[in-house]
Each structure stands twice: as structure tokens, then as C-alpha cells.
Coordinates of C-alpha atoms and ligand atoms in Angstrom, one line a residue:
M1 CA -5.4 -15.5 9.0
N2 CA -3.7 -15.8 12.2
F3 CA -0.3 -13.8 12.4
R4 CA 0.6 -14.6 15.8
G5 CA 4.2 -15.9 16.0
R6 CA 4.4 -15.8 12.1
W7 CA 6.3 -13.6 9.6
V8 CA 4.8 -10.7 7.9
L9 CA 6.5 -8.5 5.3
V10 CA 5.5 -5.0 5.0
T11 CA 6.9 -2.7 2.2
G12 CA 6.7 1.0 3.0
A13 CA 7.1 0.5 6.4
S14 CA 9.2 3.6 7.4
S15 CA 6.2 5.9 7.4
G16 CA 2.5 6.3 7.2
L17 CA 0.2 3.4 6.6
G18 CA 3.0 0.8 6.4
L19 CA 4.3 2.0 9.7
E20 CA 1.1 1.8 11.4
M21 CA 0.3 -1.4 10.0
A22 CA 3.6 -2.8 11.4
R23 CA 2.6 -1.5 14.6
V24 CA -1.0 -3.0 14.8
L25 CA 0.6 -6.4 13.4
A26 CA 2.9 -6.5 16.5
R27 CA 0.9 -5.0 19.1
E28 CA -2.6 -6.6 18.2
H29 CA -1.6 -9.9 16.4
G30 CA 1.9 -10.8 17.8
A31 CA 3.4 -11.0 14.3
N32 CA 7.0 -11.0 13.7
I33 CA 7.8 -8.1 11.0
L34 CA 10.0 -7.8 7.9
A35 CA 10.2 -4.1 7.6
V36 CA 11.0 -2.9 4.1
A37 CA 11.8 0.7 2.9
R38 CA 14.9 2.7 1.7
R39 CA 15.2 4.9 5.1
E40 CA 17.3 2.4 7.5
D41 CA 17.2 4.9 10.4
R42 CA 13.5 4.7 10.3
L43 CA 13.3 0.7 10.2
L44 CA 15.7 0.6 13.0
A45 CA 13.7 2.9 15.0
L46 CA 10.6 0.7 14.6
R47 CA 12.5 -2.2 15.4
D48 CA 13.8 -0.6 18.7
E49 CA 10.1 0.4 19.4
L50 CA 8.3 -2.9 18.7
A51 CA 10.6 -5.8 19.6
P52 CA 10.8 -5.0 23.4
K53 CA 7.4 -3.9 23.7
Y54 CA 5.5 -6.6 22.4
G55 CA 8.4 -9.5 22.4
V56 CA 8.1 -9.8 18.6
Q57 CA 11.0 -9.9 16.1
V58 CA 11.5 -7.0 13.7
V59 CA 14.1 -7.3 11.0
P60 CA 14.9 -4.2 8.7
L61 CA 15.2 -5.0 5.2
I62 CA 16.6 -2.1 3.1
A63 CA 15.4 -1.9 -0.4
D64 CA 14.7 0.6 -3.1
L65 CA 11.6 -1.0 -5.1
S66 CA 12.1 1.5 -7.9
Q67 CA 15.2 -0.1 -9.1
P68 CA 15.3 -3.4 -11.1
G69 CA 16.5 -6.4 -9.4
E70 CA 15.6 -5.3 -5.9
P71 CA 12.3 -7.3 -5.7
Q72 CA 14.4 -10.6 -6.4
R73 CA 17.1 -9.5 -3.9
L74 CA 14.5 -8.5 -1.4
F75 CA 12.6 -11.8 -1.6
E76 CA 15.7 -13.8 -1.1
A77 CA 16.8 -12.0 1.9
A78 CA 13.1 -12.3 3.3
V79 CA 12.9 -15.9 2.9
A80 CA 16.6 -16.9 4.1
G81 CA 15.7 -19.1 7.1
R82 CA 12.3 -18.0 7.3
D83 CA 8.7 -19.0 6.7
V84 CA 6.9 -16.1 5.5
Y85 CA 3.2 -16.1 6.0
G86 CA 1.8 -12.5 5.0
V87 CA 3.0 -10.2 2.4
I88 CA 1.9 -6.7 2.4
L89 CA 2.9 -4.5 -0.7
N90 CA 2.1 -1.1 0.5
A91 CA 5.2 1.2 -0.7
G92 CA 4.1 3.5 -3.0
V93 CA 4.5 7.3 -4.5
T94 CA 2.4 9.8 -6.1
F95 CA 2.7 12.8 -8.4
F96 CA 0.3 15.6 -7.7
G97 CA 0.2 18.2 -10.7
H98 CA -0.4 18.2 -14.4
A99 CA 0.2 15.0 -15.8
L100 CA 2.7 16.4 -18.4
E101 CA 4.9 18.1 -16.0
Q102 CA 5.9 14.7 -14.4
S103 CA 9.4 13.9 -15.9
P104 CA 9.7 10.6 -17.6
E105 CA 12.4 9.5 -15.1
D106 CA 9.9 10.3 -12.1
F107 CA 7.2 8.4 -14.0
Q108 CA 9.3 5.3 -14.4
K109 CA 10.1 5.4 -10.9
M110 CA 6.4 5.5 -9.8
L111 CA 5.8 2.8 -12.4
A112 CA 8.3 0.5 -10.8
T113 CA 7.2 1.3 -7.2
N114 CA 3.6 1.2 -7.6
V115 CA 3.2 -1.6 -10.4
S116 CA 6.1 -3.5 -11.5
S117 CA 7.5 -4.4 -8.1
L118 CA 4.4 -5.4 -6.8
V119 CA 3.8 -7.9 -9.8
E120 CA 7.3 -9.3 -9.3
L121 CA 7.1 -9.7 -5.6
S122 CA 3.5 -11.3 -5.9
R123 CA 5.3 -13.9 -8.3
L124 CA 8.0 -14.3 -6.1
F125 CA 6.2 -15.1 -3.2
T126 CA 3.1 -16.9 -4.4
G127 CA 5.1 -20.4 -4.6
H128 CA 6.7 -19.6 -1.2
L129 CA 3.1 -18.8 0.5
S130 CA 1.5 -22.1 -0.9
A131 CA 4.2 -24.4 -0.1
R132 CA 3.5 -23.9 3.6
G133 CA 1.2 -25.9 5.6
T134 CA -1.2 -23.3 6.2
P135 CA -1.4 -21.0 3.1
G136 CA -0.5 -17.6 3.8
G137 CA -1.7 -14.2 1.9
I138 CA -0.8 -11.2 0.0
M139 CA -2.2 -7.7 0.3
L140 CA -1.8 -5.2 -2.3
V141 CA -2.4 -1.4 -1.2
S142 CA -4.1 0.5 -3.9
S143 CA -6.4 3.4 -3.4
M144 CA -9.9 4.9 -4.1
A145 CA -7.8 6.9 -6.9
G146 CA -7.7 3.5 -8.6
L147 CA -11.7 3.2 -9.0
S148 CA -11.9 6.2 -11.5
P149 CA -9.7 8.4 -13.5
L150 CA -8.3 11.1 -11.5
P151 CA -7.0 14.3 -12.9
Y152 CA -4.1 15.8 -11.5
Q153 CA -3.1 12.6 -10.0
T154 CA -3.6 11.0 -13.5
A155 CA -0.5 8.6 -13.7
Y156 CA -0.9 7.6 -9.8
A157 CA -4.6 6.8 -10.5
A158 CA -3.6 4.7 -13.5
T159 CA -1.0 2.7 -11.6
K160 CA -3.6 2.0 -8.6
A161 CA -6.3 1.1 -11.1
F162 CA -3.7 -1.6 -12.2
V163 CA -3.2 -2.8 -8.8
I164 CA -7.0 -3.1 -8.4
S165 CA -7.6 -5.1 -11.5
Y166 CA -4.4 -7.2 -11.3
G167 CA -5.0 -8.1 -7.7
R168 CA -8.7 -9.2 -8.4
G169 CA -7.5 -11.3 -11.2
L170 CA -4.7 -13.0 -9.4
A171 CA -6.9 -13.8 -6.5
F172 CA -9.3 -15.9 -8.6
E173 CA -6.2 -17.4 -10.3
L174 CA -5.1 -18.4 -6.9
R175 CA -8.1 -19.4 -5.2
K176 CA -7.3 -23.2 -5.4
T177 CA -3.9 -22.9 -3.7
G178 CA -5.3 -21.2 -0.5
V179 CA -3.2 -18.2 -0.9
S180 CA -5.6 -15.0 -0.6
V181 CA -5.0 -11.7 -2.5
T182 CA -6.5 -8.8 -0.8
V183 CA -6.7 -5.4 -2.4
F184 CA -7.0 -2.5 -0.1
A185 CA -8.4 0.6 -1.4
P186 CA -8.3 3.7 1.0
G187 CA -9.2 7.2 0.5
G188 CA -7.2 9.9 1.7
I189 CA -4.8 9.1 4.6
A190 CA -2.9 11.8 6.9
T191 CA 0.6 10.6 6.1
E192 CA 3.9 12.0 4.5
M193 CA 2.6 11.4 1.2
L194 CA 0.3 14.7 1.3
E195 CA 3.3 16.6 2.3
L196 CA 5.6 15.3 -0.1
S197 CA 3.4 15.6 -3.1
G198 CA 1.8 19.0 -2.2
L199 CA -1.5 17.7 -1.6
S200 CA -1.3 19.1 2.0
R201 CA -1.8 22.5 0.3
G202 CA -5.5 21.4 0.1
F203 CA -6.0 18.5 2.6
K204 CA -4.8 17.9 6.1
A205 CA -5.4 15.5 9.1
G206 CA -8.7 16.2 10.6
D207 CA -10.4 17.3 7.3
L208 CA -13.5 15.2 6.4
G209 CA -12.6 12.2 4.1
I210 CA -8.9 12.2 5.7
M211 CA -8.5 9.1 7.7
A212 CA -6.0 8.9 10.4
A213 CA -3.1 6.4 9.5
D214 CA -3.6 4.2 12.6
T215 CA -7.3 3.8 12.2
C216 CA -6.8 3.2 8.4
A217 CA -4.0 0.5 9.4
R218 CA -6.1 -1.3 11.7
L219 CA -8.8 -1.6 9.1
A220 CA -6.4 -2.7 6.5
V221 CA -5.0 -5.5 8.9
D222 CA -8.6 -6.6 9.5
A223 CA -9.3 -6.9 6.0
F224 CA -6.1 -8.9 5.2
A225 CA -6.8 -11.2 8.4
R226 CA -10.2 -11.9 6.8
R227 CA -8.8 -12.5 3.5
R228 CA -11.3 -9.9 1.8
E229 CA -10.9 -9.7 -1.8
L230 CA -11.3 -5.9 -2.2
Y231 CA -11.9 -3.4 0.9
V232 CA -12.6 0.0 1.0
P233 CA -12.2 1.5 4.5
G234 CA -14.9 3.9 6.0
A235 CA -18.3 4.3 5.7
L236 CA -17.9 7.7 3.8
N237 CA -15.5 6.3 1.5
R238 CA -17.7 3.3 0.7
F239 CA -20.5 5.9 -0.2
L240 CA -18.0 7.6 -2.6
A241 CA -17.1 4.4 -4.3
L242 CA -20.6 3.4 -4.7
A243 CA -21.4 6.7 -6.2
M244 CA -18.3 6.3 -8.5
K245 CA -20.3 3.0 -9.9
V246 CA -23.5 4.6 -10.4
L247 CA -23.0 8.0 -11.4
P248 CA -21.8 9.1 -14.9
Q249 CA -18.0 8.8 -15.2
G250 CA -17.6 12.0 -16.7
F251 CA -19.3 13.8 -13.9
M252 CA -17.1 12.1 -11.2
I253 CA -14.1 13.1 -13.1
A254 CA -15.0 16.6 -13.2
R255 CA -16.2 16.7 -9.6
S256 CA -12.7 15.2 -8.5
A257 CA -10.6 17.4 -10.7
G258 CA -12.7 20.4 -9.1
V259 CA -11.7 19.3 -5.4
Y260 CA -8.0 19.3 -6.7
E261 CA -7.8 22.4 -8.6
G262 CA -7.7 24.8 -5.5
S263 CA -4.5 23.1 -4.2
L264 CA -2.5 23.0 -7.5
K265 CA 0.8 24.9 -7.6
P266 CA 0.1 28.1 -9.9
R267 CA 1.8 27.1 -13.3
P268 CA 4.9 28.9 -14.3
Ligands
NAP301 N1 -1.9 9.1 1.9 C1 -3.1 8.8 1.2 O1 -3.9 9.7 1.1 C2 -3.2 7.4 0.4 C3 -4.4 7.3 -0.1 C4 -4.6 5.9 -0.7 C5 -3.7 5.1 -0.8 N2 -2.5 5.3 -0.4 C6 -1.6 4.2 -0.6 O2 -1.0 3.8 0.5 C7 0.3 3.5 0.5 C8 1.4 4.0 1.6 O3 1.2 5.5 1.4 P1 1.4 6.4 2.5 O4 0.1 7.5 2.4 O5 1.6 5.9 4.0 O6 2.7 7.1 2.0 P2 4.2 7.6 2.8 O7 3.9 7.8 4.3 O8 4.7 8.6 2.0 O9 4.7 6.1 3.0 C9 5.3 5.6 1.6 C10 6.0 4.4 1.9 O10 6.8 4.1 0.8 C11 8.0 3.8 0.8 N3 8.5 3.9 -0.4 C12 8.5 4.8 -1.3 N4 9.3 4.6 -2.3 C13 10.0 3.6 -2.2 C14 10.9 2.9 -3.1 N5 11.5 3.2 -4.1 N6 11.5 1.5 -2.4 C15 11.0 1.2 -1.3 N7 10.0 1.9 -0.6 C16 9.6 3.0 -0.9 C17 8.7 4.9 1.8 O11 9.9 4.5 2.5 P3 11.2 5.0 2.3 O12 10.8 6.6 1.8 O13 11.9 5.1 3.4 O14 11.8 4.4 1.2 C18 7.4 4.8 2.8 O15 7.8 4.0 3.8 C19 0.9 3.8 -1.0 O16 0.7 2.7 -2.0 C20 -0.1 4.6 -1.2 O17 -0.4 5.0 -2.9 C21 -2.2 6.4 0.3

């Protein structure tokens, strides 16, 4: 894909991986950005940072993807008078803890943000992306947590497994339209997600296996540009992904649980 002078929508652009992908797209590819998230102040700051520095356009679009109707409203706002070429569906939330301690309301929000909004936005954007002269692409941000069940991020890992399965199936179905679907599945990244979820009790920037967000973003944008179908960034992560394929799943589940148990909040 060639992003120069074209519009790329990035959900979750207010922090972490999404923010860094927007920076890479503007700085290294000269892309115009549709920056999506709930926190308007962060998106305005991103616009003020990128637009003058790289001569690109940045349009903040405020949306709460956990709410019904928001994907449709976002799609209409994004394509109003614009030809969108790339769609990166990156916004996501996790829950770290015992699965049964996640409230039903919190779970529904996670499901809508991580799963339903991706399905809905993929459906809405595909027609738009295939109607243009040069077909565009969609990138769905999953996680290595989607490659194998993951105790203490149990529901989150299940949402990310959905994203891998859905993205790969959709890529096949769309192969004749020219619209590519890339699934990006990173391991740990040093972002706000670690703080918000409590994972930072055990994992922090600089730890082995925790990638810097800007490094991860560059690899993500590169995988998207090359229209890769499934991409796990980093040699160590790819080695782990291979181990997940060849070692007995029960063994891998127990190993992952062991890594997390030390960082869990003590149960009341
Ligand atoms: N960090 C990791 O270790 C890791 C590992 C593998 C995969 N991932 C995946 O990478 C993606 C980005 O995560 P991150 O690590 O960069 O986390 P982050 O720093 O917490 O960023 C999450 C982004 O999603 C947005 N978001 C959350 N809920 C939203 C909602 N209801 N509506 C709209 N936007 C919403 C947030 O913006 P607002 O709060 O402003 O709305 C924020 O911009 C996620 O899909 C995550 O699952 C992360």
C-alpha cells in the first residue's frame, strides 16, 4: 500500500500503539489521519503535533466504540467528502484478574469495543475501500493472547482469538476485491493498557518481551503496507508463537498462568 496523501483511519489513536501508528503514518508515509478515540484533548494534541510538522491533515473523530450505533456514526463522519484508503481497527481494552470477577457490564463493553465494533466497521468500510480505483486495506489489531487461551486475561484472550479467526476468514472472502485484511498480533507492549489493567504490577517497559510502542507501531504499519495476512512482530514473539503451535496447549496455558499469577491482586 502507498499511504502518501491518502486518508488512513486509526481507532484508539489517543494513546499507546494507535497513537504511535498515527505518528509513523504521518512522519514516514505522509498519510492524512482520521484519529478516533473518546478523549478529545489527546486527539487535538495529536493533530497539533502532526499537522504542522509533516504537512498532513489530521481530523479528530470522537467515538465511544463500546456503544451501539457508534460504528455507523463514525463511518458516516469518516467518509463524508473523503476517500478513505486504510482502516486500522486498533482500539481495545483488557481485563486482568479472575475471569468471574469481571462484571457483566464491563464484559459487554469489552466485547463491543474489541469485537462487535470491528465486525461492524469492517462491514461498513469494505464497500467503500473496494469502490475506489486502488483498493485499500483494513488492519485488525489482535494480540498474541489470541493465539492460545490465557488465564487471568481469559475473556480478553477470547476476544482476540475471535479477531484472528474473523480477520483471516474475511481476508480470504475479500481476496478478489483487492481489499486486504491484515491481522496484527503483538505480544506485550509498553502502553497505558498495562497501567489501566494492573498488568504493570508485573510487567513494565524495558522488560524482556515488552516492546516499546513506537517500535511495535513501525512494524505494524509495515505489515499493513505489505498487506500481510497475519503478522506477529519481533523474533522472540514469533518463537513463542511457534512454541504455542507445537507444544501441548495445556502446558502453554499453565506456563502463561504462572507468569501472571505473581502480578494478580490478592483476592479479598
Ligand atoms: N499493550 C499490550 O501489551 C498489547 C498487547 C497486544 C495487543 N494489544 C492491543 O493493542 C491495541 C491498542 O492497545 P494499547 O496497548 O495501545 O492500549 P492503550 O494505550 O490503553 O490504548 C487503547 C486505545 O483504545 C481506545 N479505546 C478504548 N476504549 C475505547 C472505546 N470504547 N471507544 C473508542 N476508543 C477506545 C483508547 O482511547 P480513549 O480511552 O481515549 O477512548 C486508546 O486510544 C488493543 O487492541 C490491544 O488489545 C496491546
